[in-house]
Amino acid sequence: MPYYSLNPATEALQAEFASLPSADLHDAIAATTQAQKRWADWPLPARCEALRQVARLLRSREHALACLISQEMGKLNREAVAELGKCADLADFYADHAPAMLADQPVALPSGRGYVSHQPLGTVLGVMPWNYPFWQVFRFAIPALLAGNACLLKHAANVPQCAMAIQQLFDDASLPAQTFQTLLLENDDVDRAIAQPTVRAISFTGSETIGRLVAATAGRYLKKCVLELGGSDPWVVLHDADLEASADQAVAARFINAGQACTAAKRIIVVPEVADRFVALLAERIARLTPGDPLDPATRLAPLARKDLLDKLQRQVDASVATGAEVILGGKRQPGTGYYFQATLLDQVPDNAPAYFEELFGPVAAVIRAQDEADALRLANDTRYGLGGVVWSRDLERAEAFARRIESGMAYVNSQLRSNNLLPFGGIKASGYGRELSELGIREFTNAKSIWIRD
């Protein structure tokens, strides 16, 4: 099946790419395996400089690549520019810090000398999503490459032009040829790729459903696996929160990327003392989110990336309303061309509504009213997901204690949840396992090898 590139704003076909024939898969992986051996022999400072070169190339092509992102998956152009900036900054960050992060760690032993050496695993397969078509790839690939691994990319089927543009960046840098290789695989060939003996690990970002299948295959072949799956992050507003600031950031956190973000503020949980006022503040701000051409700087709301995503979101909203959720704003597909959904605000969302227990991947803010602060914590944790969470309060000590009790891989106080290169990124429960970014991220795909030299 070919890879199709459709413009979500116009629904026009832009490009078509043939998928890799199944018969060519083994040779393609073998080429990257050989490249990895050469790459791992490079001194770490040389690998760092090669990744800095990737960052420079990325910045020099920022305008063209941002337009490509906007036209292929619909992201607002200013958000696409920001995404590319994050990618370049990440490459520079790891180039600066990799020598310390990968340094041998001395261990005091009863006799002799011992240490832990972080050595590359080999070839890592990344199965990546469309919603941040550059960032998700760079987040797994940059640290893996600096650790001495090679990377294979199986990108989402609706962003083939982004996949090829990423490939071009690495081709034009000074890495050995095919150290990073994009494979336009059929879905059925992903299992075959994982099964290849020289593929030593898998990084998957995407849906819980597909993540479970990838993890099962990885487990069958005893391959290391990092999963970054869905989320239904709580945004908890306590009685003493700065409501204006929280409303500003809640709308930004929920509607960034047209709501198609794993760490978006999908469940807004408010205590009774501030519920009515906070809903009114949200409504004021959400009403200003007007749809339009993603390339137009005046546009405030982008389309969804695909029609099937639009249809699923409509079903989820309709089902939520049927269970008792109240539509304050929006609730429907935007009429006309493009995969646009109206900026939507749901209030009084009950616990049997899809907006409560499912992940809504689109521009829908769901307000859940708690009975009190203790109930707000219960609601925050009443989900199978555990990616992130946010709590708002002027009492920082109490807010910190609340954040520590949120069952998630990340919890922020009085701030939108954004990834930070210095902090590990990842979740628990059905949001996956393993960590990206920070020191933990660069060590995920290394062999922590114990070495003991006896006297």
XYZ file of C-alpha atoms in Angstrom:
455
model
C 0.000 0.000 0.000
C 1.488 3.398 -0.912
C 1.995 6.259 1.517
C -0.307 9.201 0.734
C 0.362 12.804 1.729
C -2.922 14.740 2.065
C -3.312 18.365 3.065
C -5.751 18.345 6.030
C -6.836 21.939 5.363
C -7.742 21.367 1.713
C -8.141 17.554 1.571
C -5.955 17.624 -1.566
C -3.513 14.841 -2.416
C 0.000 16.284 -2.420
C 2.273 13.301 -2.980
C 2.375 9.528 -3.084
C 5.246 7.220 -2.155
C 5.677 3.500 -2.745
C 6.238 1.449 0.369
C 9.384 -0.634 0.781
C 8.934 -4.090 -0.777
C 8.928 -6.765 1.907
C 11.697 -8.601 0.068
C 14.020 -5.598 0.545
C 13.552 -5.287 4.303
C 16.425 -7.569 5.349
C 18.995 -5.816 3.163
C 17.851 -2.364 4.296
C 18.280 -3.307 7.952
C 21.623 -4.968 7.221
C 22.934 -1.734 5.691
C 22.084 0.222 8.834
C 23.575 -2.511 11.018
C 26.892 -2.154 9.183
C 26.715 1.633 9.426
C 26.175 1.363 13.189
C 29.464 -0.456 13.640
C 31.343 2.361 11.892
C 29.399 5.041 13.787
C 30.014 3.439 17.192
C 33.747 3.524 16.497
C 33.682 7.300 16.103
C 34.974 9.153 19.174
C 32.106 10.687 21.125
C 33.231 14.289 20.384
C 32.991 13.512 16.655
C 29.485 12.103 17.068
C 28.535 15.226 19.007
C 29.791 17.466 16.218
C 27.846 15.476 13.611
C 24.619 16.007 15.577
C 25.407 19.716 15.950
C 25.632 19.773 12.167
C 22.135 18.266 11.984
C 20.928 21.087 14.257
C 22.506 23.707 11.991
C 20.923 22.172 8.899
C 17.563 22.085 10.627
C 17.729 25.773 11.510
C 18.803 26.709 7.993
C 15.781 24.879 6.522
C 13.303 25.993 9.164
C 10.936 27.928 6.905
C 10.558 25.221 4.257
C 10.227 22.432 6.806
C 7.663 24.338 8.872
C 5.542 24.843 5.765
C 5.874 21.137 4.987
C 4.608 20.196 8.460
C 1.664 22.588 8.151
C 0.695 21.282 4.742
C 1.116 17.584 5.534
C -0.425 17.219 8.996
C -2.116 20.583 9.480
C -0.167 22.157 12.338
C -0.293 25.942 12.729
C 2.829 27.294 11.077
C 4.078 29.098 14.202
C 3.714 25.838 16.132
C 5.644 24.015 13.394
C 8.454 26.576 13.675
C 8.509 26.039 17.448
C 8.646 22.264 16.972
C 11.661 22.522 14.694
C 13.379 24.845 17.144
C 12.899 22.272 19.896
C 14.496 19.627 17.674
C 17.568 21.727 16.979
C 17.879 22.682 20.637
C 17.659 19.013 21.619
C 20.504 18.075 19.299
C 22.667 20.829 20.778
C 21.639 19.891 24.323
C 22.719 16.284 23.991
C 25.854 17.234 22.070
C 26.787 19.440 25.025
C 25.877 16.960 27.761
C 26.455 13.509 26.261
C 30.106 13.278 27.346
C 29.110 13.615 31.011
C 25.957 11.520 30.700
C 27.744 8.627 29.007
C 30.944 8.774 31.057
C 32.020 5.663 32.926
C 30.638 5.618 36.469
C 33.207 4.498 39.049
C 31.967 2.048 41.682
C 33.714 1.475 45.014
C 34.411 -2.247 45.324
C 36.087 -4.391 48.026
C 39.192 -4.747 45.857
C 40.473 -3.602 42.525
C 38.694 -1.088 40.327
C 35.170 -1.146 38.980
C 32.866 1.001 36.911
C 29.711 0.981 34.788
C 30.217 1.609 31.080
C 27.261 2.741 28.938
C 27.701 1.034 25.577
C 25.389 1.136 22.536
C 22.906 -1.667 21.948
C 23.131 -1.544 18.152
C 20.253 -0.695 15.827
C 17.098 0.879 17.284
C 13.781 0.875 15.420
C 11.608 3.931 15.998
C 7.903 3.639 15.196
C 6.725 7.229 15.331
C 3.426 9.175 15.117
C 2.265 12.046 12.951
C 1.243 14.653 15.547
C 4.767 15.998 16.131
C 6.355 14.597 12.993
C 9.844 15.975 13.653
C 9.977 16.273 17.453
C 8.942 12.715 18.248
C 11.582 11.376 15.867
C 14.331 13.622 17.200
C 13.379 12.865 20.804
C 14.200 9.195 20.319
C 16.883 9.426 17.637
C 19.240 12.131 18.895
C 20.130 10.479 22.235
C 20.149 7.012 20.688
C 22.568 8.132 17.982
C 24.874 9.956 20.369
C 25.081 6.804 22.473
C 26.483 5.042 19.394
C 23.362 3.350 18.095
C 21.960 3.515 14.575
C 18.308 4.342 13.970
C 15.629 3.005 11.668
C 12.480 5.117 11.303
C 9.041 3.759 10.511
C 7.015 6.965 10.424
C 3.241 7.371 10.364
C 1.690 6.688 6.971
C 0.219 10.191 6.601
C 3.536 12.089 6.936
C 5.822 10.512 4.314
C 7.188 13.879 3.151
C 8.221 14.746 6.703
C 9.837 11.313 7.015
C 11.873 11.845 3.852
C 12.839 15.390 4.888
C 14.182 14.048 8.188
C 16.125 11.428 6.271
C 17.607 14.187 4.112
C 18.823 16.093 7.169
C 20.824 13.119 8.386
C 22.029 12.296 4.859
C 23.370 15.834 4.485
C 25.186 15.766 7.815
C 28.455 13.920 8.275
C 27.129 10.687 9.767
C 28.090 7.480 7.960
C 25.571 6.697 5.227
C 22.469 4.865 6.480
C 23.269 5.369 10.160
C 19.799 6.895 10.165
C 17.431 5.325 7.657
C 13.740 5.927 6.939
C 11.821 2.808 5.959
C 8.396 3.295 4.377
C 7.166 -0.001 5.760
C 3.837 -1.683 5.367
C 2.256 -2.127 8.793
C 2.542 -5.905 8.453
C 6.306 -5.560 8.027
C 6.828 -3.826 11.370
C 6.684 -7.176 13.176
C 9.205 -8.577 10.694
C 11.515 -5.640 11.356
C 11.297 -6.142 15.121
C 12.062 -9.833 14.644
C 15.335 -9.122 12.799
C 18.185 -10.212 15.103
C 20.206 -7.051 14.473
C 17.345 -4.791 15.582
C 18.153 -4.631 19.278
C 15.497 -2.247 20.621
C 12.286 -0.425 19.754
C 11.051 3.051 20.577
C 7.325 3.483 20.016
C 5.231 6.624 20.360
C 1.563 6.416 19.488
C -1.740 4.932 20.525
C -2.226 2.536 23.407
C -3.760 -0.075 21.084
C -0.821 -0.215 18.679
C 1.650 0.173 21.535
C 0.372 -3.012 23.133
C 0.894 -4.874 19.847
C 4.426 -3.506 19.428
C 5.285 -4.370 23.026
C 3.939 -7.895 22.589
C 6.100 -8.442 19.521
C 9.136 -6.937 21.224
C 8.564 -9.208 24.206
C 8.284 -12.258 21.987
C 11.766 -11.539 20.615
C 13.231 -10.254 23.911
C 13.858 -6.753 22.620
C 14.208 -3.680 24.827
C 11.219 -1.396 24.297
C 10.287 2.172 25.279
C 6.606 3.081 24.955
C 5.172 6.592 25.026
C 1.447 6.085 24.618
C -1.713 8.069 25.143
C -2.691 10.296 27.993
C -5.740 11.847 29.595
C -3.922 14.380 31.712
C -5.773 16.101 34.555
C -5.629 19.877 34.950
C -6.707 20.464 38.544
C -7.845 23.918 39.686
C -8.026 24.339 43.469
C -9.953 27.048 45.273
C -7.004 29.423 45.710
C -5.641 29.147 42.156
C -4.844 32.159 40.003
C -7.877 31.633 37.779
C -6.958 34.049 35.022
C -3.474 32.597 34.586
C -4.745 29.044 34.856
C -7.456 29.651 32.253
C -4.936 31.188 29.855
C -2.618 28.233 30.149
C -5.377 25.624 30.213
C -6.634 26.776 26.830
C -3.106 26.812 25.446
C -2.451 23.359 26.907
C -5.674 21.860 25.582
C -5.792 23.379 22.105
C -2.130 23.298 21.107
C -1.742 21.302 17.890
C -5.559 21.337 17.577
C -5.694 19.243 20.753
C -3.641 16.455 19.185
C -1.022 16.146 21.906
C -0.469 13.318 24.365
C 0.188 15.777 27.217
C -2.739 18.083 26.445
C -4.979 19.146 29.347
C -7.724 16.702 28.464
C -9.623 16.617 31.789
C -10.073 19.961 33.542
C -11.031 19.227 37.147
C -12.387 22.109 39.220
C -13.510 22.401 42.841
C -16.951 23.949 43.603
C -15.666 27.275 44.940
C -14.285 28.310 41.542
C -16.076 26.051 39.043
C -18.570 28.498 37.554
C -16.064 31.321 37.299
C -13.418 29.093 35.732
C -15.812 27.690 33.126
C -16.756 31.254 32.169
C -13.083 32.183 31.792
C -12.482 29.137 29.604
C -15.477 29.963 27.426
C -14.250 33.514 26.835
C -10.893 32.275 25.629
C -12.061 29.265 23.622
C -14.545 31.423 21.711
C -11.586 33.293 20.190
C -10.108 30.158 18.578
C -11.078 30.674 14.969
C -10.184 28.064 12.327
C -8.383 28.845 9.101
C -5.403 28.162 6.887
C -2.549 26.823 9.071
C -0.105 28.965 7.087
C -2.009 32.161 7.933
C -0.572 33.830 11.067
C -4.092 34.968 12.037
C -5.413 31.399 12.305
C -5.997 30.228 15.871
C -7.272 26.674 15.276
C -5.777 24.111 12.916
C -7.527 21.148 11.297
C -7.205 17.615 12.547
C -4.685 15.536 10.668
C -7.036 12.983 9.075
C -10.724 12.448 8.364
C -10.935 9.284 10.457
C -9.683 11.278 13.466
C -12.374 13.881 12.832
C -15.074 11.227 12.632
C -13.906 9.505 15.820
C -13.866 12.774 17.750
C -17.413 13.555 16.642
C -18.567 10.146 17.885
C -16.866 10.698 21.246
C -18.387 14.155 21.701
C -21.844 12.953 20.685
C -21.631 10.020 23.089
C -20.456 12.316 25.895
C -23.397 14.639 25.336
C -25.740 11.656 25.318
C -24.524 10.727 28.817
C -25.198 14.218 30.181
C -22.219 16.418 29.296
C -23.278 19.984 28.525
C -22.028 21.685 25.360
C -21.003 25.240 26.192
C -19.256 25.900 22.865
C -18.797 24.007 19.610
C -19.427 20.301 19.551
C -19.508 19.770 15.798
C -17.375 19.494 12.706
C -16.703 22.854 11.126
C -18.709 23.115 7.859
C -16.760 23.305 4.626
C -13.529 21.873 3.281
C -10.845 20.514 5.594
C -10.792 18.308 8.666
C -11.767 21.059 11.091
C -13.598 20.506 14.380
C -15.044 23.457 16.249
C -13.240 24.574 19.392
C -15.396 22.826 21.969
C -16.071 23.218 25.680
C -17.965 20.528 27.575
C -19.114 21.060 31.165
C -20.603 18.728 33.777
C -18.886 15.714 32.197
C -20.070 12.548 34.006
C -17.889 9.526 34.726
C -19.589 7.381 32.070
C -18.822 9.811 29.245
C -16.060 9.111 26.699
C -14.695 12.586 27.509
C -14.104 11.285 31.046
C -12.563 7.852 30.457
C -11.201 7.966 26.902
C -8.498 10.081 25.313
C -10.064 12.771 23.104
C -7.469 13.684 20.494
C -8.811 16.996 19.286
C -9.923 20.513 20.278
C -12.320 19.560 23.070
C -11.950 20.825 26.650
C -13.827 18.631 29.137
C -14.693 20.105 32.551
C -15.265 17.674 35.412
C -16.622 19.137 38.645
C -15.168 17.760 41.876
C -16.952 17.782 45.244
C -13.842 19.019 47.064
C -10.053 18.839 46.952
C -9.912 15.195 47.996
C -12.415 14.333 45.293
C -10.332 16.294 42.781
C -7.378 14.019 43.523
C -9.599 10.951 43.174
C -10.837 12.191 39.802
C -7.312 13.003 38.651
C -6.263 9.422 39.295
C -9.478 7.803 38.033
C -8.008 6.936 34.644
C -6.097 4.058 33.136
C -3.562 6.583 31.835
C -0.660 8.085 33.749
C 1.360 10.407 31.553
C 1.190 13.847 33.159
C -0.815 16.082 35.410
C -1.067 19.713 36.481
C -2.377 21.319 39.668
C -3.013 25.017 40.299
C -2.889 26.655 43.732
C -1.245 29.670 45.346
C -0.293 27.445 48.295
C 2.827 25.901 46.786
C 3.441 23.471 49.642
C -0.064 22.055 49.366
C 0.103 22.018 45.565
C 3.408 20.147 45.650
C 1.943 17.550 47.989
C -1.030 17.198 45.631
C 1.285 16.824 42.611
C 3.237 14.062 44.328
C -0.006 12.109 44.753
C -1.023 12.326 41.091
C -0.402 8.910 39.531
C 1.676 9.974 36.552
C 5.171 10.097 35.140
C 5.193 13.905 35.263
C 3.385 16.468 37.414
C 3.676 20.248 37.214
C 2.501 22.960 39.584
C 1.074 26.216 38.209
C 2.397 25.587 34.728
C 1.477 24.021 31.437
C 3.125 20.636 31.083
C 5.861 20.936 28.481
C 8.791 18.639 27.916
C 12.121 19.905 29.215
C 15.408 18.438 28.060
C 16.676 18.308 31.655
C 13.715 16.273 32.931
C 12.743 12.698 32.023
C 9.641 12.377 29.858
C 7.314 9.388 30.048
C 4.381 7.814 31.827
C 3.056 4.911 33.851
C -0.007 2.660 33.656
C -1.486 2.603 30.124
C 0.665 5.582 29.117
C 3.646 3.286 28.669
C 7.055 2.751 30.216
C 10.618 3.897 29.819
C 11.868 7.471 29.704
C 13.007 9.923 27.068
C 15.038 13.125 27.471
C 17.482 13.937 30.279
C 20.211 11.558 31.382
C 17.706 8.722 31.640
C 16.741 9.149 27.995
C 20.243 8.807 26.573
C 20.854 5.717 28.680
C 17.648 3.886 27.686
C 19.272 2.310 24.651
C 22.622 1.484 26.198
C 24.052 -1.593 27.830
C 24.937 -0.635 31.395
C 27.967 -2.906 31.476
C 29.681 -3.726 34.771
C 33.460 -3.917 34.566
C 35.650 -5.060 37.483
C 39.446 -5.144 37.285
C 40.777 -7.189 40.183
C 44.143 -6.452 41.766
